[in-house]
Short mmCIF file of C-alpha atoms and ligand atoms in Angstrom, two decimals:
data_model
loop_
_atom_site.label_atom_id
_atom_site.label_comp_id
_atom_site.label_asym_id
_atom_site.label_seq_id
_atom_site.Cartn_x
_atom_site.Cartn_y
_atom_site.Cartn_z
CA MET M 101 71.56 78.46 94.25
CA SER M 102 69.67 77.35 97.33
CA ARG M 103 72.63 75.38 98.66
CA ASP M 104 74.67 78.58 98.98
CA ALA M 105 74.29 80.46 102.27
CA ALA M 106 73.25 84.11 102.19
CA ASP M 107 75.94 85.01 104.73
CA PRO M 108 78.69 82.42 104.32
CA ARG M 109 80.92 81.98 107.39
CA GLY M 110 82.79 79.26 109.28
CA ASN M 111 86.03 78.07 110.89
CA TRP M 112 88.04 75.84 108.57
CA ASN M 113 91.32 73.99 109.07
CA TYR M 114 91.73 72.89 105.50
CA PRO M 115 93.97 73.87 103.75
CA THR M 116 95.04 76.07 106.69
CA ALA M 117 93.18 77.69 109.61
CA VAL M 118 90.64 79.97 107.91
CA ARG M 119 88.37 82.34 109.82
CA PHE M 120 85.75 82.96 107.18
CA GLY M 121 82.95 85.52 107.27
CA ALA M 122 81.99 89.18 106.99
CA GLY M 123 83.37 91.37 109.77
CA ARG M 124 85.95 88.86 110.97
CA VAL M 125 88.88 91.20 110.29
CA ALA M 126 88.08 92.31 113.86
CA GLU M 127 89.80 89.07 114.92
CA LEU M 128 93.17 90.26 113.56
CA PRO M 129 94.76 90.96 116.99
CA GLU M 130 93.69 87.54 118.22
CA ALA M 131 95.17 85.87 115.15
CA CYS M 132 98.46 87.77 115.52
CA LYS M 133 98.68 86.82 119.18
CA ALA M 134 97.90 83.18 118.45
CA LEU M 135 101.08 83.15 116.31
CA GLY M 136 103.13 84.78 119.06
CA MET M 137 103.40 88.23 117.46
CA LYS M 138 103.99 91.32 119.57
CA ARG M 139 105.08 93.80 116.85
CA PRO M 140 103.61 92.77 113.49
CA LEU M 141 104.65 94.34 110.21
CA LEU M 142 101.59 94.82 108.00
CA VAL M 143 102.54 94.42 104.32
CA THR M 144 100.14 95.90 101.80
CA ASP M 145 100.21 97.76 98.48
CA PRO M 146 100.44 101.55 98.11
CA GLY M 147 96.82 101.92 96.92
CA LEU M 148 95.34 100.00 99.83
CA ALA M 149 97.64 101.72 102.33
CA LYS M 150 95.63 104.92 101.74
CA LEU M 151 92.25 103.25 102.41
CA PRO M 152 90.54 103.32 105.82
CA MET M 153 90.63 99.50 106.13
CA ILE M 154 94.41 99.54 106.66
CA GLY M 155 94.27 102.36 109.20
CA GLU M 156 91.49 100.50 111.00
CA ALA M 157 93.46 97.24 111.07
CA VAL M 158 96.50 99.04 112.51
CA GLU M 159 94.23 100.71 115.07
CA ILE M 160 92.53 97.50 116.30
CA ASN M 161 95.96 95.94 116.69
CA ARG M 162 97.27 98.98 118.58
CA LYS M 163 94.27 98.93 120.94
CA ALA M 164 94.98 95.25 121.62
CA GLY M 165 98.57 96.06 122.58
CA LEU M 166 100.14 95.14 119.24
CA PRO M 167 101.96 98.14 117.76
CA THR M 168 101.84 97.54 113.99
CA ALA M 169 103.86 99.27 111.27
CA VAL M 170 102.88 99.38 107.59
CA PHE M 171 105.18 98.54 104.69
CA SER M 172 103.66 99.29 101.28
CA ASP M 173 106.50 99.82 98.81
CA ILE M 174 105.29 97.10 96.45
CA ARG M 175 104.83 97.06 92.69
CA PRO M 176 101.68 95.53 91.14
CA ASN M 177 103.90 92.67 89.96
CA PRO M 178 106.30 92.53 92.92
CA VAL M 179 110.06 92.40 92.29
CA GLU M 180 112.97 91.21 94.43
CA ALA M 181 113.80 94.80 95.47
CA ASN M 182 110.34 95.07 97.11
CA VAL M 183 111.07 91.95 99.16
CA THR M 184 114.54 93.20 100.11
CA ALA M 185 113.13 96.56 101.24
CA GLY M 186 110.43 94.78 103.24
CA VAL M 187 112.99 92.60 105.00
CA ALA M 188 115.00 95.74 105.86
CA ALA M 189 111.85 97.40 107.29
CA TYR M 190 111.07 94.25 109.27
CA ARG M 191 114.54 94.15 110.83
CA ALA M 192 114.73 97.92 111.44
CA GLY M 193 111.37 97.89 113.22
CA GLY M 194 112.17 94.87 115.40
CA HIS M 195 109.11 93.02 114.09
CA ASP M 196 108.22 89.44 114.91
CA GLY M 197 105.60 88.54 112.34
CA VAL M 198 103.92 89.63 109.10
CA VAL M 199 100.32 90.50 108.35
CA ALA M 200 100.05 90.09 104.56
CA PHE M 201 97.01 92.23 103.81
CA GLY M 202 95.74 92.86 100.28
CA GLY M 203 95.45 91.40 96.81
CA GLY M 204 97.87 88.99 95.20
CA SER M 205 100.80 91.43 95.11
CA ALA M 206 100.64 92.27 98.82
CA LEU M 207 100.01 88.67 99.88
CA ASP M 208 102.86 87.36 97.73
CA ALA M 209 105.26 90.10 98.81
CA GLY M 210 104.30 89.67 102.48
CA LYS M 211 104.82 85.90 102.34
CA ALA M 212 108.18 86.34 100.58
CA ILE M 213 109.30 88.93 103.14
CA ALA M 214 108.36 86.54 105.97
CA LEU M 215 110.34 83.78 104.25
CA MET M 216 113.42 85.95 103.78
CA VAL M 217 113.77 87.63 107.20
CA GLY M 218 116.08 84.88 108.47
CA GLN M 219 117.66 83.34 105.33
CA LYS M 220 121.28 83.59 104.24
CA ARG M 221 120.76 82.78 100.57
CA PRO M 222 119.30 85.19 97.98
CA LEU M 223 115.57 85.01 97.14
CA PHE M 224 115.80 83.29 93.76
CA ASP M 225 117.77 80.40 95.27
CA PHE M 226 114.35 79.34 96.54
CA GLU M 227 112.68 79.24 93.11
CA ASP M 228 110.33 76.27 92.86
CA ARG M 229 112.60 73.92 90.94
CA GLY M 230 113.98 70.57 91.96
CA ASP M 231 114.83 70.38 95.63
CA ASN M 232 115.32 74.12 96.18
CA ALA M 233 112.79 74.33 99.03
CA ALA M 234 115.21 72.23 101.10
CA ARG M 235 117.62 75.20 101.00
CA VAL M 236 115.22 77.20 103.21
CA ASP M 237 116.00 77.44 106.91
CA PRO M 238 112.46 77.14 108.34
CA ALA M 239 113.65 78.57 111.68
CA GLY M 240 114.40 81.80 109.79
CA MET M 241 110.81 82.26 108.62
CA ALA M 242 108.44 84.73 110.31
CA PRO M 243 104.83 83.74 111.07
CA VAL M 244 102.17 85.15 108.71
CA VAL M 245 98.51 86.08 109.03
CA GLY M 246 96.99 86.37 105.54
CA VAL M 247 94.12 88.79 104.92
CA PRO M 248 92.87 88.83 101.31
CA THR M 249 91.11 91.93 99.96
CA THR M 250 90.36 90.53 96.50
CA SER M 251 88.86 87.24 95.40
CA GLY M 252 91.07 85.71 92.76
CA THR M 253 94.64 84.95 93.61
CA GLY M 254 93.86 82.75 96.61
CA SER M 255 97.44 83.44 97.65
CA GLU M 256 96.28 83.56 101.28
CA VAL M 257 96.06 79.76 101.20
CA GLY M 258 98.95 79.24 98.78
CA ARG M 259 102.42 77.92 99.55
CA SER M 260 104.28 80.13 97.11
CA SER M 261 104.85 83.70 95.95
CA VAL M 262 105.25 84.93 92.38
CA ILE M 263 108.09 87.45 92.20
CA THR M 264 109.44 88.99 88.99
CA ASP M 265 113.18 88.64 88.40
CA GLU M 266 114.20 91.96 86.86
CA ARG M 267 117.38 90.44 85.41
CA ASP M 268 115.52 88.26 82.89
CA HIS M 269 111.97 89.67 83.29
CA LEU M 270 110.68 86.22 84.25
CA LYS M 271 108.02 85.70 86.86
CA LYS M 272 109.45 83.15 89.26
CA ILE M 273 107.66 81.02 91.81
CA ILE M 274 109.23 81.05 95.25
CA PHE M 275 108.07 77.99 97.16
CA HIS M 276 108.19 76.51 100.62
CA PRO M 277 105.35 74.53 102.22
CA ARG M 278 105.47 76.78 105.28
CA MET M 279 104.91 79.92 103.21
CA GLN M 280 101.21 79.16 103.56
CA PRO M 281 99.96 81.62 106.20
CA ALA M 282 99.30 79.78 109.48
CA ILE M 283 96.09 81.77 109.95
CA VAL M 284 93.88 83.34 107.28
CA ILE M 285 91.16 85.86 107.94
CA ALA M 286 88.87 85.73 104.91
CA ASP M 287 86.48 88.63 105.37
CA PRO M 288 84.39 89.19 102.25
CA ALA M 289 83.30 92.60 103.57
CA LEU M 290 86.81 93.81 102.70
CA THR M 291 85.97 93.27 99.01
CA LEU M 292 82.69 95.24 98.99
CA GLY M 293 84.38 98.34 97.60
CA LEU M 294 86.20 96.66 94.71
CA PRO M 295 85.26 98.17 91.37
CA ALA M 296 83.47 95.97 88.83
CA ASN M 297 86.50 95.57 86.57
CA ILE M 298 88.82 94.38 89.34
CA THR M 299 86.06 92.09 90.63
CA ALA M 300 85.78 90.60 87.15
CA TRP M 301 89.53 90.25 86.52
CA THR M 302 90.32 88.70 89.89
CA GLY M 303 87.25 86.46 89.71
CA MET M 304 88.41 85.18 86.32
CA ASP M 305 91.80 84.41 87.88
CA ALA M 306 89.96 82.24 90.44
CA LEU M 307 88.18 80.51 87.56
CA SER M 308 91.47 79.95 85.72
CA HIS M 309 92.99 78.33 88.82
CA ASN M 310 90.08 75.95 89.28
CA LEU M 311 89.84 75.23 85.56
CA GLU M 312 93.55 74.69 84.93
CA ALA M 313 93.90 72.60 88.08
CA PHE M 314 90.97 70.45 86.98
CA CYS M 315 92.43 70.01 83.47
CA THR M 316 96.01 69.30 84.45
CA VAL M 317 97.33 65.78 84.04
CA PHE M 318 98.46 65.03 87.58
CA TYR M 319 96.47 62.57 89.70
CA HIS M 320 94.84 64.47 92.55
CA PRO M 321 91.16 63.65 93.12
CA LEU M 322 91.01 65.98 96.15
CA GLY M 323 92.08 68.85 93.95
CA ASP M 324 89.57 67.83 91.28
CA GLY M 325 86.65 67.88 93.72
CA ILE M 326 87.58 71.30 95.06
CA ALA M 327 88.13 72.69 91.57
CA LEU M 328 84.71 71.54 90.36
CA GLU M 329 82.83 73.17 93.22
CA GLY M 330 85.00 76.28 92.88
CA MET M 331 83.90 76.61 89.24
CA ARG M 332 80.27 76.14 90.19
CA LEU M 333 80.55 79.01 92.67
CA VAL M 334 82.15 81.23 90.00
CA LYS M 335 79.38 80.42 87.54
CA ASP M 336 76.62 81.24 90.02
CA TRP M 337 78.21 84.19 91.78
CA LEU M 338 80.80 86.06 89.69
CA PRO M 339 78.20 87.79 87.47
CA VAL M 340 76.29 88.79 90.63
CA ALA M 341 79.43 90.16 92.33
CA VAL M 342 80.36 92.17 89.20
CA LYS M 343 76.86 93.58 88.78
CA ASP M 344 76.12 94.23 92.46
CA GLY M 345 79.35 94.77 94.34
CA LYS M 346 77.53 95.23 97.64
CA ASN M 347 76.04 91.72 97.58
CA ILE M 348 77.78 90.09 100.57
CA ALA M 349 76.68 86.57 99.61
CA ALA M 350 78.23 86.94 96.15
CA ARG M 351 81.37 88.46 97.68
CA GLY M 352 81.57 85.59 100.17
CA HIS M 353 81.12 82.82 97.62
CA MET M 354 83.72 84.41 95.33
CA MET M 355 86.19 84.63 98.22
CA ALA M 356 85.60 80.91 98.85
CA ALA M 357 86.01 80.10 95.13
CA SER M 358 89.29 82.01 95.17
CA ALA M 359 90.67 80.05 98.13
CA MET M 360 89.44 76.85 96.48
CA GLY M 361 91.27 77.68 93.25
CA ALA M 362 94.56 78.13 95.05
CA THR M 363 93.95 74.96 97.05
CA ALA M 364 93.17 73.01 93.88
CA PHE M 365 96.21 74.28 92.03
CA GLN M 366 98.55 72.48 94.35
CA LYS M 367 97.67 69.94 91.67
CA GLY M 368 99.20 72.11 88.94
CA LEU M 369 98.30 74.84 86.44
CA GLY M 370 98.72 75.04 82.68
CA ALA M 371 99.15 77.11 79.54
CA MET M 372 96.79 79.92 80.61
CA HIS M 373 99.18 80.89 83.38
CA ALA M 374 102.27 80.11 81.31
CA LEU M 375 101.04 82.46 78.53
CA SER M 376 99.90 85.10 80.99
CA HIS M 377 103.09 85.45 83.03
CA PRO M 378 105.32 86.88 80.24
CA CYS M 379 102.59 89.44 79.33
CA SER M 380 102.52 90.72 82.92
CA ALA M 381 106.28 90.55 83.38
CA LEU M 382 106.95 92.56 80.19
CA PHE M 383 103.92 94.84 79.93
CA ASP M 384 102.44 94.87 83.46
CA THR M 385 99.11 93.54 82.17
CA HIS M 386 96.75 92.53 84.99
CA HIS M 387 97.28 88.85 85.81
CA GLY M 388 93.64 87.81 86.10
CA LEU M 389 92.59 89.84 83.07
CA THR M 390 95.34 88.25 80.98
CA ASN M 391 94.33 84.74 82.06
CA ALA M 392 90.73 85.55 81.19
CA VAL M 393 91.71 86.71 77.70
CA VAL M 394 93.76 83.58 76.89
CA MET M 395 91.34 81.14 78.56
CA PRO M 396 89.20 80.05 75.57
CA TYR M 397 92.22 79.78 73.24
CA VAL M 398 93.87 77.35 75.66
CA LEU M 399 90.65 75.36 76.10
CA VAL M 400 90.30 74.89 72.34
CA PHE M 401 93.98 74.01 72.01
CA ASN M 402 93.65 71.37 74.76
CA ARG M 403 90.31 70.08 73.52
CA GLU M 404 91.21 66.49 72.74
CA ALA M 405 92.94 65.94 76.05
CA ILE M 406 90.17 67.45 78.19
CA GLU M 407 87.01 66.38 76.33
CA GLU M 408 85.99 63.83 78.98
CA LYS M 409 86.64 66.19 81.87
CA MET M 410 84.54 68.87 80.18
CA ILE M 411 81.59 66.47 80.15
CA ALA M 412 81.83 66.15 83.94
CA LEU M 413 82.23 69.90 84.34
CA ALA M 414 79.30 70.65 82.03
CA ARG M 415 77.11 68.30 84.02
CA LEU M 416 78.00 70.00 87.30
CA LEU M 417 77.46 73.47 85.82
CA GLY M 418 74.07 72.47 84.43
CA LEU M 419 75.18 72.88 80.81
CA ALA M 420 74.56 70.63 77.82
CA PRO M 421 77.09 67.81 78.17
CA GLY M 422 80.35 68.33 76.33
CA PHE M 423 83.23 70.59 75.49
CA GLN M 424 81.32 73.05 73.31
CA ALA M 425 78.88 74.02 76.07
CA VAL M 426 81.75 74.76 78.47
CA LEU M 427 83.53 76.84 75.83
CA ASP M 428 80.33 78.75 75.07
CA TRP M 429 79.81 79.39 78.79
CA VAL M 430 83.37 80.74 79.17
CA LEU M 431 82.90 83.03 76.14
CA GLU M 432 79.56 84.26 77.47
CA LEU M 433 80.92 84.80 80.99
CA ARG M 434 83.83 86.82 79.53
CA ARG M 435 81.36 89.03 77.67
CA THR M 436 79.08 89.40 80.70
CA VAL M 437 81.89 90.58 82.97
CA GLY M 438 83.59 92.74 80.32
CA ILE M 439 86.72 90.80 79.30
CA PRO M 440 88.18 91.70 75.88
CA HIS M 441 88.55 88.90 73.35
CA THR M 442 92.15 89.49 72.26
CA LEU M 443 95.55 90.14 73.80
CA ALA M 444 95.92 93.01 71.31
CA GLU M 445 93.18 94.85 73.24
CA ILE M 446 95.25 94.73 76.43
CA GLY M 447 98.48 95.96 74.85
CA VAL M 448 100.22 92.83 73.58
CA ALA M 449 101.24 93.04 69.90
CA ALA M 450 102.10 90.42 67.28
CA LYS M 451 105.70 91.68 67.25
CA ASP M 452 106.06 90.66 70.93
CA ILE M 453 105.26 86.99 70.32
CA GLU M 454 108.76 85.96 69.29
CA ARG M 455 110.11 87.24 72.58
CA MET M 456 107.30 85.88 74.76
CA ALA M 457 106.86 82.34 73.37
CA PRO M 458 110.19 81.01 74.74
CA MET M 459 109.42 82.64 78.10
CA ALA M 460 106.01 80.94 78.22
CA ALA M 461 107.52 77.59 77.26
CA LEU M 462 110.03 77.92 80.12
CA ASP M 463 107.36 78.89 82.64
CA LEU M 464 106.86 76.33 85.38
CA CYS M 465 103.10 76.22 84.71
CA ALA M 466 103.64 74.98 81.14
CA GLY M 467 104.54 71.54 82.48
CA GLY M 468 101.03 71.08 83.89
CA ASN M 469 99.22 71.65 80.61
CA PRO M 470 97.36 68.51 79.46
CA VAL M 471 98.90 68.89 75.98
CA PRO M 472 102.68 69.42 75.78
CA VAL M 473 103.45 73.06 75.00
CA GLY M 474 106.87 74.12 73.71
CA VAL M 475 107.94 77.27 71.91
CA ALA M 476 106.06 76.34 68.69
CA GLU M 477 102.79 75.68 70.53
CA MET M 478 103.13 78.85 72.61
CA THR M 479 103.74 80.81 69.40
CA THR M 480 100.53 79.39 67.92
CA LEU M 481 98.56 80.17 71.06
CA TYR M 482 99.88 83.74 71.27
CA ARG M 483 99.12 84.33 67.56
CA ARG M 484 95.56 83.18 68.05
CA ALA M 485 95.06 85.17 71.25
CA VAL M 486 96.51 88.35 69.74
CA SER M 487 94.40 88.09 66.57
CA GLY M 488 91.19 86.68 68.09
CA ASP M 489 91.18 83.39 66.12
CA LEU M 490 90.14 80.64 68.54
CA GLY M 491 91.54 77.99 66.22
CA ALA M 492 88.34 75.99 66.55
FE1 FE2 Z 1435 96.58 83.09 88.73
#
């Protein structure tokens, strides 16, 4: 662990401008001004809106001459109506930029609101399929400062937002390269108060991003390098962050691993996310928790296609070389941080599989899985994950 700083901090311009380090949320006014904002709209979720950190952020902006309003009408899995209401608040308040401040829901909603403030087409016209991003009028997008308060989604450095379409209950990915916030303030001190379960669930989401990105078939050695180091940070630091939430080094390294996961998954994701999305869309299960539950089932299912990669990963993680050691590590990590073994334990029943399998097969992430996964394969995976049979 000696190569990991006790108080990680720095100024990074890859993948975007990242001001990284404890206490750096104090630089929020400067970041807003650098993007030309005079009246930012701070987008967060209703839970966070009640916490002092939001009041403090609004106050430091106000003192710096930046009157800042808060919009927090956002569901845990944000829907189009949340984005529409945010756009209305943005226009009504005469705002000129967005501070997306929070976990995945707030970051995704904030980025989608900033995208939509000056578009003529409806939100789902910009779903990440084919050439849809070309439909966006970039001049109609508001600038965004991203401030993560969890370490998992990495959405602060991502170029997309996941929004649920209430018409078909599908989670859809809204994409435009400029949705990536132009400035990120990654302040691990903002995560010190996260409870152990949320730390674990979001941290496992970061692991799933790095792991799925590493396993996906697309050629992207930059993504592979980032994903490997991201997984090493999760291995060394997630158990520490869950056990001792006040450990700023652990919080910092997990925030880095989270940003690395989202950077790596420009390469692609896979069946973990494809299986997870329908569970959250239908039953509001926590995204990271759901990924963590399905993780070992997908690894076993993909075994033949990822065997060689698992040797490289095992070597980096200091495990015995090979697939089995990585699988054992994942199972042990899940136990250590309190992840249940089956989907049944988080409210998904066998009777739901028939409805979910076609949704998972349609999910955009399915295409990145190293083994082709259609409805039949998704059905098998769901059956195993509901019943607890790894299929090994
Ligand atoms: Fe995720």
